[in-house]
Amino acid sequence: MAVLTSPEPLTAEPGPMVPTAFVVVGRRQDTEDTWTLELEARDGGGGLAFAPGQFTMIAAGGSGEVPISISGNPAEPHPLIHTVRAVGIATGAICASEPGAVLSVRGPFGRPWPVEALEGMDVVVAAGGIGLAPLRPAILALLDARERYGRLVLLYGARTPDQLLYEAEIADWRDRGMETWVTVDAAGPEWLGHVGVVTRLIGRAELTGGNFGAMTCGPEVMMRFTALALAAGGIAGERIYVSAERNMQCGIGHCGHCQLGPTLVCREGPVYLWSELQPWLAIREL
Amino acid sequence: MTTIAELLSTSPELAGLTSEQIEAVAECGTKLGVETGEYLFREGEPADSFFIIERGSVALELHAPTRGHLVIETLERNEIVGWSWLFAPYRWQFDGRAAEPTDLASFDGARVRALCEGDHELGYQLMSRFTAVVLGRLQATRVQLLDVYGRADIA
């Protein structure tokens, strides 16, 4: 007769599929549908060390896990900061999480913005809508090492003035040596800034003649037109980086949901060279 | 102080005109300064001129009942304002308002059209450039119409 024994105790380190409990320690509403959350690990571990452009898989309760880019300062990773737009059930539940609520977090995952590779160059950062959030860590890293770069130019477009993110902070970035151009797609007469699509800013910022590299993030259509306009302005596709968005679920390249042509966006992305990504974005079935 | 010919020659939208062509068009221009809120033209009025912005910006607006004045686009330094002077019935389609103190060159549309009638090479060169301006703004407007920042219920 077989004798039942207790299984060996689990001793392995938790893998990347095991979430960590984070507590909401701060919450700020940025726009009508966008909130910034500050999170700290419930076990007292603070935030997460990360590189600009990386994301976490995050969930509130049982409402589903979603990939959200980290929007904090990589030099100050505690607490973990996420700016989230409520567009569905999962993101809506995350945005509704009040201080004290517990979220599950995995990561960080993904290939970051090439902040160090751009040293010695002029850098243009082109963001659309919520796309400024994944670029914020890169902007802060650029400004923290301001002397290592030439011109730093931010081109930022949003739908309307009340949907602009980080308005006060953008003024601070300008004071720290970044040229900032902000436009909206539509506005009333009380708005004194630019009106028009973000690509219209490329000519106005007079980027020709510089030694520019570019980082762009926003809706895919916006990034496509932006990359084309940057290329038309003389910036080679091998110097334009974009952040791809696909159906990321595992975050580690195992499940295949985020496959785009030969690449898995969660593992090899989300940041790609435009010249790498462009052929695959042109295939409508992908 | 920038002359009208210099303004014409430094506008990227008109780049490549010969010095003779620039001088001919400059003859049709005058300098103009407007204060914040001042209207250069209003929807439905005769479109008898176009402008190049030297300093400041101009908001193109449309008035919609119950929604008030909507800014469609802002135009900035070195950019052309207005192409309705080129095409019958020569009426402005939008309001043009100075969004800040603005200096411009204003060009007499009828005189420039007459120049083009008499010199088809100039007419072709100007028409090519204005068509490129119209095309660029049409494409930008199409992207604007996509409302790319609108909600996409994905997660």
XYZ file of C-alpha atoms in Angstrom:
441
model
C 0.000 0.000 0.000
C 1.379 3.350 -1.040
C 2.108 5.807 1.676
C 1.002 9.359 0.942
C 3.543 12.000 1.828
C 3.365 15.743 1.738
C 4.728 17.314 -1.440
C 8.040 19.089 -1.337
C 7.585 22.703 -0.256
C 7.730 25.245 -3.094
C 11.101 26.914 -3.072
C 11.332 28.400 -6.603
C 11.295 32.175 -7.075
C 7.974 33.432 -8.400
C 8.210 33.748 -12.182
C 7.122 36.649 -14.387
C 3.579 35.327 -14.553
C 3.092 35.747 -10.810
C 1.703 39.176 -9.951
C 2.755 41.297 -7.032
C 0.229 43.126 -4.904
C 0.551 46.906 -5.095
C -1.396 49.396 -3.028
C -2.726 52.648 -4.483
C -1.060 55.405 -2.443
C -1.990 58.357 -4.650
C -4.581 59.141 -7.302
C -5.001 62.247 -9.461
C -7.511 62.926 -12.208
C -5.726 64.392 -15.233
C -8.598 64.719 -17.704
C -12.210 63.661 -17.991
C -11.224 60.019 -18.545
C -7.573 59.776 -17.454
C -6.082 59.263 -14.013
C -2.545 58.997 -12.651
C -2.036 56.399 -9.940
C 0.885 56.038 -7.537
C 1.488 52.476 -6.390
C 3.689 50.848 -3.778
C 4.279 47.153 -3.273
C 2.185 45.889 -0.390
C 5.162 44.009 1.013
C 7.021 47.290 1.431
C 9.199 47.001 -1.650
C 8.304 50.439 -2.989
C 7.895 50.754 -6.754
C 9.669 48.973 -9.594
C 13.020 49.677 -11.217
C 12.300 50.209 -14.907
C 13.621 51.727 -18.093
C 11.714 54.446 -20.012
C 9.122 52.876 -22.307
C 8.646 49.655 -20.355
C 5.178 48.561 -19.261
C 3.531 46.424 -16.619
C 0.575 44.072 -16.781
C -1.851 45.457 -14.259
C -5.283 44.454 -13.015
C -7.866 45.654 -10.554
C -9.879 42.881 -8.977
C -11.232 40.407 -11.471
C -11.719 42.861 -14.282
C -8.838 41.647 -16.434
C -5.172 42.392 -16.887
C -3.995 45.083 -19.300
C -0.597 46.403 -20.413
C 0.031 49.938 -19.184
C 3.236 51.874 -19.784
C 5.032 53.207 -16.751
C 4.912 57.001 -16.722
C 7.115 57.817 -13.748
C 10.691 59.014 -13.554
C 13.105 56.098 -13.999
C 15.543 57.855 -11.662
C 12.858 57.876 -8.959
C 11.018 54.590 -9.416
C 9.313 54.674 -6.031
C 6.349 54.849 -6.114
C 5.393 53.152 -9.363
C 3.452 55.662 -11.478
C 0.924 54.857 -14.173
C -1.226 57.283 -16.146
C -4.247 55.342 -17.347
C -7.094 56.246 -19.663
C -10.411 54.590 -18.856
C -11.521 53.130 -22.165
C -13.084 49.837 -21.062
C -13.849 47.549 -18.148
C -10.267 46.752 -17.105
C -8.848 50.263 -17.441
C -12.036 51.694 -15.958
C -11.580 49.543 -12.847
C -7.929 50.578 -12.545
C -8.819 54.257 -12.844
C -11.566 53.875 -10.263
C -9.155 52.433 -7.683
C -9.048 54.706 -4.663
C -6.068 55.034 -2.299
C -5.819 51.856 -0.274
C -7.060 49.625 -3.080
C -4.851 46.705 -4.080
C -3.910 46.076 -7.711
C -1.972 43.182 -9.168
C 1.118 44.116 -11.127
C 3.550 42.067 -13.243
C 6.652 43.392 -14.900
C 8.248 45.580 -15.979
C 8.363 44.199 -19.496
C 9.479 45.268 -22.942
C 12.244 46.979 -24.845
C 12.723 50.585 -23.735
C 13.205 53.899 -25.543
C 16.825 54.276 -26.728
C 17.552 57.249 -24.508
C 21.257 56.497 -24.140
C 21.728 55.624 -27.815
C 20.488 59.116 -28.706
C 23.182 60.850 -26.656
C 25.038 63.464 -28.663
C 22.081 63.982 -30.975
C 19.136 66.330 -31.258
C 15.973 64.565 -30.133
C 12.384 65.177 -31.156
C 9.643 63.582 -29.075
C 6.269 63.416 -30.845
C 3.301 62.394 -28.722
C -0.402 62.115 -29.364
C -3.080 61.955 -26.673
C -2.352 59.404 -23.945
C 0.858 58.616 -25.878
C 2.600 61.294 -23.846
C 2.427 59.037 -20.767
C 4.800 56.343 -22.108
C 7.142 59.091 -23.305
C 7.216 60.960 -19.996
C 9.936 58.713 -18.486
C 12.064 59.228 -21.598
C 11.560 63.004 -21.459
C 12.550 63.082 -17.787
C 15.643 60.984 -18.536
C 16.608 63.320 -21.387
C 16.192 66.367 -19.169
C 18.091 64.779 -16.284
C 21.057 64.481 -18.665
C 20.297 67.669 -20.612
C 23.959 68.412 -21.334
C 24.370 65.161 -23.269
C 21.901 66.159 -25.998
C 21.562 68.888 -28.574
C 18.106 70.319 -29.222
C 15.270 68.631 -27.362
C 11.907 69.205 -29.025
C 8.493 68.054 -27.827
C 5.604 67.972 -30.308
C 2.392 67.097 -28.500
C -1.110 66.854 -29.898
C -4.391 66.143 -28.171
C -8.030 66.203 -29.154
C -9.059 69.310 -27.224
C -7.390 71.622 -24.677
C -9.087 69.898 -21.735
C -7.600 66.564 -22.793
C -3.985 67.718 -22.585
C -1.870 65.787 -20.094
C 0.800 67.172 -17.754
C 0.192 70.826 -18.734
C 2.028 72.311 -15.768
C 4.853 69.864 -16.198
C 5.256 70.730 -19.875
C 5.962 74.303 -18.786
C 8.622 72.950 -16.437
C 10.177 70.920 -19.250
C 10.342 74.123 -21.312
C 12.129 75.872 -18.456
C 14.627 73.001 -18.319
C 15.636 73.406 -21.944
C 13.103 71.553 -24.047
C 11.359 73.303 -26.946
C 7.688 72.498 -26.483
C 4.999 72.671 -29.151
C 1.446 71.792 -28.200
C -1.521 71.583 -30.538
C -5.114 70.393 -30.344
C -7.410 69.101 -33.042
C -10.293 71.362 -32.076
C -10.775 74.334 -29.766
C -12.912 77.315 -28.978
C -11.659 80.896 -29.290
C -10.528 80.934 -25.643
C -7.642 78.578 -26.572
C -4.662 80.701 -27.571
C -2.370 77.888 -28.702
C -2.009 75.940 -31.928
C -4.935 74.178 -33.572
C -4.277 71.423 -36.101
C -2.816 67.941 -36.243
C 0.503 67.223 -34.581
C 2.245 66.614 -37.917
C 1.717 70.298 -38.749
C 4.133 71.143 -35.944
C 7.011 69.331 -37.602
C 7.592 72.054 -40.179
C 7.105 74.824 -37.646
C 9.704 73.392 -35.270
C 12.293 73.716 -38.058
C 13.927 70.322 -37.591
C 15.740 70.340 -40.921
C 19.491 70.590 -40.709
C 19.701 69.040 -37.265
C 21.140 65.702 -36.284
C 17.816 64.390 -35.075
C 16.601 61.127 -33.685
C 12.890 60.806 -32.947
C 10.643 58.968 -30.514
C 6.920 58.917 -31.170
C 3.949 57.411 -29.383
C 0.234 57.771 -29.872
C -2.583 56.227 -31.862
C -1.189 54.108 -34.682
C -2.576 56.392 -37.397
C -0.979 59.395 -35.724
C 2.390 57.612 -35.442
C 2.229 56.560 -39.081
C 1.634 60.074 -40.356
C 4.131 61.492 -37.886
C 6.851 59.076 -38.966
C 6.166 59.878 -42.612
C 6.314 63.612 -41.918
C 9.520 63.254 -39.883
C 11.051 61.224 -42.710
C 9.944 63.864 -45.215
C 11.628 66.404 -42.949
C 14.933 64.581 -43.338
C 14.997 62.212 -40.345
C 15.912 58.715 -41.532
C 13.618 55.817 -40.637
C 16.577 54.248 -38.828
C 16.456 57.150 -36.390
C 12.714 57.167 -35.754
C 11.454 55.036 -32.890
C 7.785 54.221 -32.385
C 5.903 52.410 -29.636
C 3.632 49.668 -30.961
C 0.396 48.636 -29.342
C -1.009 45.152 -29.758
C -3.018 42.671 -27.714
C -0.401 41.970 -25.051
C -1.446 39.357 -22.509
C 1.461 37.391 -21.040
C 4.137 40.094 -21.319
C 6.918 37.570 -21.879
C 6.463 36.335 -25.442
C 4.824 33.025 -24.594
C 1.187 33.379 -25.554
C 1.612 34.938 -29.002
C -1.409 37.246 -28.829
C 0.700 40.293 -29.607
C 2.469 38.834 -32.624
C 3.052 41.357 -35.396
C 4.714 39.708 -38.363
C 7.902 38.092 -37.071
C 7.928 39.904 -33.745
C 6.207 39.607 -30.397
C 5.449 43.140 -29.298
C 5.488 42.428 -25.560
C 9.002 41.005 -25.704
C 10.788 42.586 -28.689
C 8.764 45.800 -28.395
C 6.886 47.878 -27.622
C 9.603 50.240 -28.879
C 10.760 49.612 -32.434
C 12.617 51.397 -35.140
C 10.115 52.751 -37.640
C 12.082 51.090 -40.411
C 11.598 47.713 -38.647
C 7.898 48.120 -38.064
C 6.675 49.961 -41.149
C 6.508 46.938 -43.502
C 4.361 45.022 -41.032
C 1.990 47.866 -40.250
C 1.313 48.114 -43.969
C -0.215 44.602 -43.941
C -3.823 45.188 -43.005
C -4.511 41.631 -41.899
C -1.944 41.909 -39.090
C 12.464 95.223 -41.288
C 11.614 92.362 -43.606
C 10.537 93.427 -47.068
C 7.625 91.805 -48.853
C 10.025 90.218 -51.342
C 12.058 88.739 -48.473
C 8.897 87.403 -46.900
C 7.913 85.753 -50.181
C 11.336 84.237 -50.658
C 11.587 82.856 -47.105
C 8.167 81.228 -47.032
C 8.779 77.460 -47.430
C 5.400 77.200 -49.104
C 6.556 79.450 -51.945
C 10.148 78.235 -52.145
C 11.752 78.109 -55.577
C 10.201 81.141 -57.271
C 12.684 83.142 -59.314
C 13.699 86.595 -58.123
C 11.763 88.110 -61.052
C 8.630 86.216 -60.072
C 9.038 87.244 -56.450
C 9.452 90.891 -57.413
C 6.350 90.737 -59.602
C 4.201 89.265 -56.829
C 5.723 91.589 -54.228
C 4.452 94.542 -56.275
C 0.931 93.362 -55.420
C 1.564 93.301 -51.679
C 1.380 95.647 -48.729
C 2.434 95.217 -45.115
C -0.265 94.966 -42.503
C -0.412 94.744 -38.707
C -3.421 93.501 -36.764
C -4.169 93.272 -33.067
C -5.333 90.222 -31.144
C -8.936 89.424 -32.009
C -9.029 91.569 -35.131
C -10.574 89.862 -38.146
C -8.693 89.729 -41.436
C -11.762 88.376 -43.204
C -15.115 86.849 -42.464
C -16.985 83.938 -43.965
C -18.966 84.908 -47.081
C -17.144 88.161 -47.741
C -15.356 88.661 -51.093
C -11.978 86.903 -50.984
C -9.868 89.519 -52.661
C -6.514 88.828 -51.028
C -4.158 86.348 -49.460
C -1.596 86.803 -46.706
C 1.802 85.606 -45.556
C 2.405 85.782 -41.816
C 5.603 87.515 -40.766
C 4.966 87.359 -37.015
C 2.098 86.079 -34.888
C -0.679 83.677 -35.817
C -4.095 83.611 -37.433
C -6.967 81.362 -36.364
C -9.330 80.066 -39.021
C -12.755 79.889 -37.453
C -16.216 78.712 -38.231
C -19.281 79.874 -36.356
C -21.751 77.129 -35.573
C -25.121 77.826 -33.965
C -25.193 76.700 -30.318
C -21.441 75.904 -30.428
C -20.100 79.382 -31.026
C -16.766 80.052 -32.712
C -14.812 76.905 -33.462
C -11.141 77.199 -34.347
C -10.412 74.908 -37.294
C -6.722 75.582 -37.607
C -4.088 78.103 -36.632
C -1.549 79.378 -39.138
C 1.861 80.629 -38.116
C 4.957 82.503 -39.217
C 5.898 82.098 -42.877
C 2.625 80.346 -43.705
C 0.086 81.354 -46.330
C -3.395 82.403 -45.265
C -6.122 82.084 -47.867
C -6.653 80.451 -51.230
C -10.274 81.458 -51.878
C -8.952 84.402 -53.946
C -7.799 81.856 -56.560
C -11.112 80.172 -57.248
C -14.532 81.513 -58.218
C -16.769 82.653 -56.629
C -13.913 84.271 -54.623
C -15.640 84.150 -51.242
C -14.046 83.373 -47.865
C -15.147 80.038 -46.463
C -14.057 80.775 -42.895
C -13.351 83.664 -40.573
C -9.702 84.651 -40.156
C -8.863 86.188 -36.765
C -5.541 87.301 -35.371
C -4.852 85.023 -32.401
C -2.165 87.427 -31.174
C -0.577 90.669 -32.438
C 0.270 89.714 -36.001
C 2.258 91.232 -38.845
C 1.538 90.084 -42.357
C 1.958 90.870 -45.996
C -1.385 91.203 -47.767
C -1.549 90.537 -51.507
C -4.191 91.861 -53.892
C -5.777 88.709 -55.291
C -7.208 90.299 -58.443
C -3.835 91.802 -59.338
C -2.023 88.502 -58.773
C -4.617 86.687 -60.882
C -4.094 89.250 -63.638
C -0.334 88.706 -63.384
C -0.863 84.987 -63.806
C -3.125 85.544 -66.838
C -0.374 87.571 -68.466
C 2.474 85.255 -67.489
C 1.402 81.641 -67.576
C 4.775 80.434 -66.298
C 4.285 82.511 -63.151
C 0.682 81.292 -63.052
C 1.828 77.663 -63.217
C 4.496 78.158 -60.561
C 2.127 79.900 -58.175
C -0.678 77.436 -58.831
C 1.684 74.498 -58.149
C 2.634 75.950 -54.800
C -0.869 76.884 -53.741
C -2.075 73.423 -54.768
C 0.603 71.902 -52.540
C -0.599 74.105 -49.680
C -4.199 73.037 -50.296
C -3.151 69.381 -50.505
C -1.128 69.492 -47.292
C -3.959 71.100 -45.382
C -6.526 68.733 -46.899
C -4.489 65.751 -45.755
C -4.071 67.263 -42.304
C -7.820 67.876 -42.162
C -8.496 64.248 -43.088
C -6.329 63.073 -40.192
C -8.156 65.572 -37.973
C -11.477 64.071 -39.098
C -10.302 60.592 -38.097
C -10.497 61.762 -34.499
C -7.532 59.542 -33.682
C -7.602 60.498 -30.012
C -11.231 59.484 -29.613
C -12.204 56.567 -27.389
C -11.469 53.081 -28.644
C -13.099 50.557 -26.341
C -10.306 48.045 -26.139
C -9.744 47.103 -22.510
